[in-house]
Coordinates of C-alpha atoms in Angstrom, one line a residue:
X986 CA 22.0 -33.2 -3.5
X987 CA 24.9 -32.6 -6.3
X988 CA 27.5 -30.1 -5.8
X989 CA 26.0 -27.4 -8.3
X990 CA 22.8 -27.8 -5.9
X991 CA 24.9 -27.6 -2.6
X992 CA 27.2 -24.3 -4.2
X993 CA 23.9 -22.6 -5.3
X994 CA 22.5 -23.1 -1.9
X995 CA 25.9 -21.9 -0.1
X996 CA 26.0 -18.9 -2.3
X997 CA 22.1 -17.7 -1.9
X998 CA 23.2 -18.2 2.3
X999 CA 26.5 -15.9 1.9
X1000 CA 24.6 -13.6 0.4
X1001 CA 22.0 -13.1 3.4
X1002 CA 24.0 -13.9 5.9
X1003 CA 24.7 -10.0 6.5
X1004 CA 20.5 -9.5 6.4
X1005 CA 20.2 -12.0 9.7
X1006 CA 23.2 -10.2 11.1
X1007 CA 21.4 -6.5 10.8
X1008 CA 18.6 -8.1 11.6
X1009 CA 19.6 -9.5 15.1
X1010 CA 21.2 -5.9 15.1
X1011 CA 17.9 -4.3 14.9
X1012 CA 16.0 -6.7 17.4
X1013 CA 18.4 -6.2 19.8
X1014 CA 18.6 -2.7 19.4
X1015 CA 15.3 -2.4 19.7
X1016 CA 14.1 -4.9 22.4
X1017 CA 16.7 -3.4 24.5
X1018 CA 15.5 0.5 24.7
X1019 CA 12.1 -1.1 25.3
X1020 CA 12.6 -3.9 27.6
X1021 CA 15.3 -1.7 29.5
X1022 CA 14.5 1.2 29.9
X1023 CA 10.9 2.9 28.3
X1024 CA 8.9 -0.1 28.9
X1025 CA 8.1 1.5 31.9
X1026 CA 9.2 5.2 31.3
X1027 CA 7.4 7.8 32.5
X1028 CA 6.7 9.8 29.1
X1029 CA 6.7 6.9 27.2
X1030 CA 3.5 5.1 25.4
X1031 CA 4.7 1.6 26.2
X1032 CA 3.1 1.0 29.7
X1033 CA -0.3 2.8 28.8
X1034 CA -0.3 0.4 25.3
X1035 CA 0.9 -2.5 27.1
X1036 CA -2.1 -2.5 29.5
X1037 CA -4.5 -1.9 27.1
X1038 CA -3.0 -5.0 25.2
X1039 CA -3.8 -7.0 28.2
X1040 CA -7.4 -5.9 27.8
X1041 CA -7.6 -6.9 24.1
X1042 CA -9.9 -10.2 24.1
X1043 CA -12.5 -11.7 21.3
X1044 CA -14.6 -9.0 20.7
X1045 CA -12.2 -6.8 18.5
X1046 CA -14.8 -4.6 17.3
X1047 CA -15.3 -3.3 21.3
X1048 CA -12.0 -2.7 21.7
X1049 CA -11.5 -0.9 18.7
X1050 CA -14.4 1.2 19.4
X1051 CA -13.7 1.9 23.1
X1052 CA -10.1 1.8 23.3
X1053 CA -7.8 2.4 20.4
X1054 CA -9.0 2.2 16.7
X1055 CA -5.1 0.4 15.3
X1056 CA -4.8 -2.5 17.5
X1057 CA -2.2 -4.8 15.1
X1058 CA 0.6 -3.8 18.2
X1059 CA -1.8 -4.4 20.5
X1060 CA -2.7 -7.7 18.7
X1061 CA 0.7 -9.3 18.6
X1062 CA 1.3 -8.0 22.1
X1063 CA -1.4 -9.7 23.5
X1064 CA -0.6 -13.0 21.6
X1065 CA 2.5 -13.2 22.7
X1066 CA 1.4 -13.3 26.2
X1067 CA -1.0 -15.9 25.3
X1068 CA 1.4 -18.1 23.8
X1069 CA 4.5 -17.9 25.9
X1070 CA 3.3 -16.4 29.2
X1071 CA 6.4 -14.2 28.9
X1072 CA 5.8 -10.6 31.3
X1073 CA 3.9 -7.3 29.9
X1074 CA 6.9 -5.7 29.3
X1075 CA 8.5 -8.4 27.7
X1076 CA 5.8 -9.2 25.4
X1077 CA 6.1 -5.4 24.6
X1078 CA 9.5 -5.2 23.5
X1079 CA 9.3 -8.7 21.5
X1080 CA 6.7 -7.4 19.5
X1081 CA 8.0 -3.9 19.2
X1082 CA 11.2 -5.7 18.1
X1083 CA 9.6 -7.7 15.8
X1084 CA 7.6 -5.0 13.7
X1085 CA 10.9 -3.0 13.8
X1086 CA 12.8 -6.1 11.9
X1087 CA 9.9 -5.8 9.6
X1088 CA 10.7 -2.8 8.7
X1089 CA 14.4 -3.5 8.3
X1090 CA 13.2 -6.5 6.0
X1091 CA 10.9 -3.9 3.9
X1092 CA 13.8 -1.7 3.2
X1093 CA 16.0 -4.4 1.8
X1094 CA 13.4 -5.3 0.1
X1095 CA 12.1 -2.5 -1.7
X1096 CA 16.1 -1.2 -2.3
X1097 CA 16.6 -2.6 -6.1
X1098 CA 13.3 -1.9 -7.1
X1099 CA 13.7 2.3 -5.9
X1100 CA 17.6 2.0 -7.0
X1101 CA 18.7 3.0 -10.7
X1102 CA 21.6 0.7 -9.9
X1103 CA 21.3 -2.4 -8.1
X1104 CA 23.0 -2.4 -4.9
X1105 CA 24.4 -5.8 -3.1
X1106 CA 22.6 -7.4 -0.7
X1107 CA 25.6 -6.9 2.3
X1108 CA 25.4 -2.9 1.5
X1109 CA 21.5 -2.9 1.7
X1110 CA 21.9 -4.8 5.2
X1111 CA 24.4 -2.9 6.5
X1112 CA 22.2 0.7 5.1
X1113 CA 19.4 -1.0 5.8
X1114 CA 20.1 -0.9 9.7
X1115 CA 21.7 2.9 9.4
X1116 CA 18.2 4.0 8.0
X1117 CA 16.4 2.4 11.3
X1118 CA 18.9 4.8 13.5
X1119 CA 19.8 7.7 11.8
X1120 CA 18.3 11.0 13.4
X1121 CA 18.4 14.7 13.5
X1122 CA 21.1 16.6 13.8
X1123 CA 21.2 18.5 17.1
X1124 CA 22.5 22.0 17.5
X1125 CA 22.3 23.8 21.0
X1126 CA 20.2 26.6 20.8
X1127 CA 18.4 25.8 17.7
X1128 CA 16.6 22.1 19.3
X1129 CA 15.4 22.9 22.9
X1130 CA 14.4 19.0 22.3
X1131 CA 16.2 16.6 20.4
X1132 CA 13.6 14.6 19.1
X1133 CA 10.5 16.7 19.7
X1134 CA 10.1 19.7 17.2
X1135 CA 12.5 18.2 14.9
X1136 CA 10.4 15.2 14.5
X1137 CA 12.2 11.7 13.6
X1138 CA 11.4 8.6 11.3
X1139 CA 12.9 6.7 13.8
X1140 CA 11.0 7.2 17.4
X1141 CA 11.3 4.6 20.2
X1142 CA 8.9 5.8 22.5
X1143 CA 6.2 4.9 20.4
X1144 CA 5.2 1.4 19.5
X1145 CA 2.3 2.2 17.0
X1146 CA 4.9 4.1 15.4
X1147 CA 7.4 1.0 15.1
X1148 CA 4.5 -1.1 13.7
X1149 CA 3.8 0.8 11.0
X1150 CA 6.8 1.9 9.6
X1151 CA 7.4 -1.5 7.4
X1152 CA 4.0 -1.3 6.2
X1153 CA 4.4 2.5 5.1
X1154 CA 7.6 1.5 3.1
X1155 CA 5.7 -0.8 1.0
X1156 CA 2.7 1.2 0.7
X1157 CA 4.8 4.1 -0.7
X1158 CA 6.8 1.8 -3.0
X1159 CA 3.5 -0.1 -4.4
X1160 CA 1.9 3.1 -5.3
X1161 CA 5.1 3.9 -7.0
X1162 CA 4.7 0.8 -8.7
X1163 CA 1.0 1.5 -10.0
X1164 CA 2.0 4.8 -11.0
X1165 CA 4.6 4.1 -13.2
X1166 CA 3.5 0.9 -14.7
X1167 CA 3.3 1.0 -18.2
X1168 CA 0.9 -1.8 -19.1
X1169 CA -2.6 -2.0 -17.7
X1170 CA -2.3 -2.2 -13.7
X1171 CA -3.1 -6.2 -12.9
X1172 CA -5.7 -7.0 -10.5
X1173 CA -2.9 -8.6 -8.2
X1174 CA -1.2 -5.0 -8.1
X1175 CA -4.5 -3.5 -7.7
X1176 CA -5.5 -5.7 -4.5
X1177 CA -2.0 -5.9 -3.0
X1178 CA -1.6 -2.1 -2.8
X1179 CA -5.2 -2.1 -1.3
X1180 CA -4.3 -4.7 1.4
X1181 CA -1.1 -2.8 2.4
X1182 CA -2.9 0.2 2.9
X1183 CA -6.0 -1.1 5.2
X1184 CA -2.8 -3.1 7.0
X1185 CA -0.8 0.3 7.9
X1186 CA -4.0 1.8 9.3
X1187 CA -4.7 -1.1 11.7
X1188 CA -1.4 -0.1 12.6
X1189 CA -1.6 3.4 13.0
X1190 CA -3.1 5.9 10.9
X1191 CA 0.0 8.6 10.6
X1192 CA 0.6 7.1 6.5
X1193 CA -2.9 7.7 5.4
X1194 CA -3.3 10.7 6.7
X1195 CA -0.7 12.7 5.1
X1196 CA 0.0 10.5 2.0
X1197 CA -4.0 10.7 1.3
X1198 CA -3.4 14.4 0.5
X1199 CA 0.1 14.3 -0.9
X1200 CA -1.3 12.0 -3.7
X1201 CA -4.2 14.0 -4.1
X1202 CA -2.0 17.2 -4.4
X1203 CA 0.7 15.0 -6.9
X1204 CA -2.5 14.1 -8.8
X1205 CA -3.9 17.4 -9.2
X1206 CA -0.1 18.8 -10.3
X1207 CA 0.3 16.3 -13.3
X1208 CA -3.1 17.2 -14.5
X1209 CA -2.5 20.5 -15.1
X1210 CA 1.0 19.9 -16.5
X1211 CA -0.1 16.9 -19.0
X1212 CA -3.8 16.7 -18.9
X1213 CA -6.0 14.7 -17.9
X1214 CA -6.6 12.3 -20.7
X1215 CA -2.9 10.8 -19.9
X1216 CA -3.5 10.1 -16.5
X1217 CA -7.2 10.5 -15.2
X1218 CA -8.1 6.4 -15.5
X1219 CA -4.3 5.7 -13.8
X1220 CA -5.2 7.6 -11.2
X1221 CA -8.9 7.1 -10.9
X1222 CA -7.3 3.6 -10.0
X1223 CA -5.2 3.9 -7.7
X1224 CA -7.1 6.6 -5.9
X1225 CA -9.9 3.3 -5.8
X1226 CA -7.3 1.3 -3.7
X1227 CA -7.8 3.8 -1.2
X1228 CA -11.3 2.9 -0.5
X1229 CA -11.6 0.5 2.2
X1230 CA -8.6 2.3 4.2
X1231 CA -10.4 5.0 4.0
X1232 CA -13.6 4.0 5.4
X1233 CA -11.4 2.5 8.0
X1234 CA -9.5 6.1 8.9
X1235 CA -12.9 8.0 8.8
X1236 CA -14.0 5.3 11.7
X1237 CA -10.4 6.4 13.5
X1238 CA -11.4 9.7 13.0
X1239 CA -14.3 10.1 14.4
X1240 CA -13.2 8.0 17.4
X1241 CA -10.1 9.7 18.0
X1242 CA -11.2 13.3 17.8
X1243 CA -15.3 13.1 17.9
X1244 CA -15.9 10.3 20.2
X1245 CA -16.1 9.9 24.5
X1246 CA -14.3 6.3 24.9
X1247 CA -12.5 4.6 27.6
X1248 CA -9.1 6.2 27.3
X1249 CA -10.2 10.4 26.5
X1250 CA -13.0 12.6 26.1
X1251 CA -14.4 14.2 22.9
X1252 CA -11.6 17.2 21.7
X1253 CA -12.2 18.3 18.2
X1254 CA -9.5 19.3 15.8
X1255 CA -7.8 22.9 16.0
X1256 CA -5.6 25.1 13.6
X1257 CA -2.9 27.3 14.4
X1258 CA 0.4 27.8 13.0
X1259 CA 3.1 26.0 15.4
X1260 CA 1.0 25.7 18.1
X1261 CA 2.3 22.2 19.3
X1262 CA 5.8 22.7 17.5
X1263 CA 6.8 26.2 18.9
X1264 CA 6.5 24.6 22.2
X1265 CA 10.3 23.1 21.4
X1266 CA 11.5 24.7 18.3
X1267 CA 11.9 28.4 18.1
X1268 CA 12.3 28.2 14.3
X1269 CA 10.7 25.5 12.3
X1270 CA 12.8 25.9 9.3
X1271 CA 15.2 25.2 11.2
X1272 CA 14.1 22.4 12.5
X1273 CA 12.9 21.3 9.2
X1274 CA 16.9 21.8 7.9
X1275 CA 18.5 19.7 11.2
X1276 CA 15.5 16.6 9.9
X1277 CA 16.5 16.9 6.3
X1278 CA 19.8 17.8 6.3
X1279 CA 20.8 14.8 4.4
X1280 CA 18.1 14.4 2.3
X1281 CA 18.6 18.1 1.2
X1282 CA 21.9 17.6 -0.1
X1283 CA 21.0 14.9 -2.3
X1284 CA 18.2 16.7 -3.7
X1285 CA 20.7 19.5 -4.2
X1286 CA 23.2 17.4 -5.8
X1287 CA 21.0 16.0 -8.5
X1288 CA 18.1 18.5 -9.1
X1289 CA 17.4 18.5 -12.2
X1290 CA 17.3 15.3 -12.9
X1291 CA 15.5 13.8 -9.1
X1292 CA 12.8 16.1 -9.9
X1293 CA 11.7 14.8 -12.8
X1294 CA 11.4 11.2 -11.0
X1295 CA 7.9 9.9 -10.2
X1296 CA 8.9 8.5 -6.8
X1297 CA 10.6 12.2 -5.8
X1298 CA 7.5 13.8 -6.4
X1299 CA 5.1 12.0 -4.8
X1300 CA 7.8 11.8 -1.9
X1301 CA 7.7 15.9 -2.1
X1302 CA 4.1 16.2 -2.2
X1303 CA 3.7 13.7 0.6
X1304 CA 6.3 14.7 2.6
X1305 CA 5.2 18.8 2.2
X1306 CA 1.4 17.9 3.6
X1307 CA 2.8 16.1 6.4
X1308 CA 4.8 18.7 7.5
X1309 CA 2.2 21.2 7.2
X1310 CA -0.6 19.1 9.1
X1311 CA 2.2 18.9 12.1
X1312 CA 3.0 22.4 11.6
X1313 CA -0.7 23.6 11.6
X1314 CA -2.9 21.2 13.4
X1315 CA -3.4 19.9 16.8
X1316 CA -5.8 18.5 19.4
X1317 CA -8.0 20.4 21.4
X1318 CA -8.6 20.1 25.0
X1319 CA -6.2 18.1 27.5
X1320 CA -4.5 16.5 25.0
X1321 CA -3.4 19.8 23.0
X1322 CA 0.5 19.5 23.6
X1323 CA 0.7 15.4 23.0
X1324 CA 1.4 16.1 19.4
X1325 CA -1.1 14.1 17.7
X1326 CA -1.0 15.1 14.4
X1327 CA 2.9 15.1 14.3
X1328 CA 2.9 11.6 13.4
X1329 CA 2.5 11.6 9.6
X1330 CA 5.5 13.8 9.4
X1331 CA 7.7 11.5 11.4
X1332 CA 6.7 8.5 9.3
X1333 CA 7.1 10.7 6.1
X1334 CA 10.5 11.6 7.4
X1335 CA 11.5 7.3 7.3
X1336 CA 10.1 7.0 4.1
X1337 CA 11.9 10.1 2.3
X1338 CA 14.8 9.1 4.2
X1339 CA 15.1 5.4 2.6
X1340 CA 14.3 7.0 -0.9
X1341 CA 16.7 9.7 -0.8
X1342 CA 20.0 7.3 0.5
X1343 CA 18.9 4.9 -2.1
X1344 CA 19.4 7.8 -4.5
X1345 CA 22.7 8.6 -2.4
X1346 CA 23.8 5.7 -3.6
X1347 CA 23.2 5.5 -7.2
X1348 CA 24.6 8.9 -7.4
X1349 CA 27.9 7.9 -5.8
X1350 CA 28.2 4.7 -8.5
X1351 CA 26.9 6.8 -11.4
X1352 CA 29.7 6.3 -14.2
X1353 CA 29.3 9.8 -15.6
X1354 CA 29.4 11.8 -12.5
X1355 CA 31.5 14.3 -12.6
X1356 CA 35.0 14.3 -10.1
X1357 CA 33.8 17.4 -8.5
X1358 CA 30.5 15.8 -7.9
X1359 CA 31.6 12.6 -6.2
X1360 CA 34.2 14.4 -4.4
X1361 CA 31.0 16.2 -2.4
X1362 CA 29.3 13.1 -2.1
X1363 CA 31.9 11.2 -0.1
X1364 CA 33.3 13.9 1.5
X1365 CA 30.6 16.2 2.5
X1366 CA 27.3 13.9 1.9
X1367 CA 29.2 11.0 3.4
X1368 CA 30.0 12.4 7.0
X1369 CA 27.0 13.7 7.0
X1370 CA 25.2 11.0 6.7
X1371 CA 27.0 9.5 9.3
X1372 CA 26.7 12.6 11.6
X1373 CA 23.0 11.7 11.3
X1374 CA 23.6 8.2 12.6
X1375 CA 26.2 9.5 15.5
X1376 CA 23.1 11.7 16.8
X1377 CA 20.6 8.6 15.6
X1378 CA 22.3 6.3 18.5
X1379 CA 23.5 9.1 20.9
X1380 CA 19.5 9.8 21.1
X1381 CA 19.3 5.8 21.6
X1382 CA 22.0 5.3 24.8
X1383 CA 20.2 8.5 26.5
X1384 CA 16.8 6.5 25.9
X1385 CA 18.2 3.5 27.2
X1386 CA 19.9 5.0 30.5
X1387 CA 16.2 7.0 31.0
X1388 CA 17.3 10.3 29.8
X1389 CA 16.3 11.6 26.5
X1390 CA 12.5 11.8 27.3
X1391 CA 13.5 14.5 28.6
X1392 CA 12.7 18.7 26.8
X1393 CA 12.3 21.5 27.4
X1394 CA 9.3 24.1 26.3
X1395 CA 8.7 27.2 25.4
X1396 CA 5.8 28.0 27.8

């Protein structure tokens, strides 16, 4: 090996160095709150997925059928016990660990390509863990709850959650991708997008169904503003990708809602206005406002111009239904006050949350901002965000010392 070979190498390793650091950050983090403390939480999904992991054997389509319809947690669960013999809860946070690096590795991955100015690689690892922590802001007497009302991108409690958040990042980002490619989309686009998606519902449902109308609202928006000769083929397209996923979530939906199985009875789907959030938020705007605090002030800071961006709308549209399908719908029957259908809105919340910081960012190295402009951005966007983390991992130590499951209601 010459010396050019051996400096190259040196450099690339100094240069993702800080990712394995935020990385081992992140596992830790995250096998800790599981392994500690809500692997075996009352109020917490672990235990319940955990033993239906166990249960997980050859005949995948059973399981899926008569147990839960995304088993990838339950998948890498399971092997992990096959492999390594470790214990059920063990096995549980390892693999909740692992999907949560995932995710870490998504967002320094899809950073550059979202970014209107390049950022370097030890910023993006050090962000790249703030954006797997940060969480809403908490005022007494406006959250009964801290997480629940509110909502959060970044929920330990649930594993399916964890395991689909990487998967959702890339999603979002590859339908970015299609939608503003110039040239003809490539088959490899085409099928990669299509992969991704019928991935993230094996992983849990909550992207497809509130991005599924979000794009179809975004799509229906652009036609009437530049019609539909520019974009009808473009969208046709990508709307195509969607097709096996689909199939896939009307299977989930049946058997989640419209189907006796193992684990719940038959409910049906019911609409009401707050009915499962007005059980811990008084005021949903609120509640909306202590979520997106930090996102809003971006949005606010650049307007004019974020608006116009491809990836900001489909992030508005997307992030708008899922809020409404957690503000109107819910379960029926026993299972009316789980907050099923809050899930696409916490997701949502992680993926508007990683494109609006990456904008955060451009913004604050923009040449021709104005003084006055990056004066707010360090000195009221900049504590902010960081108020955000400071609630993030105050949410985390009560999780891990068995305290922040708890609420209360307004029954």
């Amino acid at each position: 090996m010459n010396r050019e070979t051996h400096q190259t190498e040196e450099g690339i390793l100094d240069r993702i160095r800080p990712c394995f650091v935020g990385t081992f950050i992140i596992f830790l983090v995250t096998f800790a709150v599981v392994y500690l403390s809500l692997g075996m939480a009352t109020g917490s999904d672990y235990a319940v997925h955990s033993n239906w992991a166990m249960q997980l054997g050859y005949h995948l389509w059973s399981f899926m059928k008569n147990t839960i319809s995304y088993p990838a947690w339950h998948f890498v669960t399971k092997a992990l016990f096959k492999l390594f013999s470790f214990s059920e809860v063990g096995c549980a946070a390892i693999a909740t660990a692992l999907f949560n690096c995932f995710a870490y590795w998504c967002i320094l991955y899809v950073w550059n390509f979202l970014a209107r100015i390049p950022c370097q690689m030890k910023d993006r690892a050090f962000w790249g863990v703030v954006l797997l922590v940060v969480g809403p802001l908490w005022i007494p007497g406006i959250n009964l709850n801290y997480y629940y009302g509110q909502g959060g991108g970044n929920v330990w409690h649930s594993p399916t959650h964890i395991a689909v958040k990487g998967l959702a990042i890339l999603c979002f980002v590859y339908i970015i991708r299609l939608l503003e490619e110039k040239e003809k989309i490539s088959k490899k686009q085409y099928i990669l997008l299509s992969a991704v998606l019928f991935a993230s519902a094996l992983a849990k449902p909550s992207f497809l169904q509130a991005m599924i109308p979000g794009l179809g609202l975004y799509f229906i928006l652009v036609l009437i503003r530049d019609g539909w000769k520019k974009n009808i083929v473009r969208f046709v397209t990508v709307a195509s990708a969607f097709v096996p996923s689909v199939c896939l979530l009307a299977v989930q939906f049946v058997q989640n809602f419209y189907s006796d199985t193992m684990i719940h009875e038959a409910s049906g789907i019911g609409i009401e206005y707050g009915k499962f959030l007005h059980l811990f938020s008084p005021n949903l705007f609120y509640s909306f406002v202590m979520a997106f605090a930090f996102p809003l002030f971006v949005l606010a800071m650049d307007f004019k111009r974020l608006w116009k961006e491809t990836p900001v709308q489909v992030a508005g549209c997307y992030g708008l239904c899922s809020w409404l399908e957690a503000a109107f719908l819910y379960e029926k029957g026993v299972r009316w006050d789980h907050g099923n259908w809050t899930w696409g809105y916490n997701l949502a919340q992680l993926v508007l949350w990683v494109l609006f910081t990456v904008r955060f960012f451009d913004l604050i190295q923009e040449e021709g901002i104005s003084r006055r402009k990056r004066n707010l951005c360090l000195f009221v966007g900049m504590p902010l965000l960081f108020l955000h983390l400071f609630f993030g991992f105050v949410w985390w130590c009560n999780l891990l010392k068995g305290v922040g499951l708890l609420y209360y209601r307004n029954d």
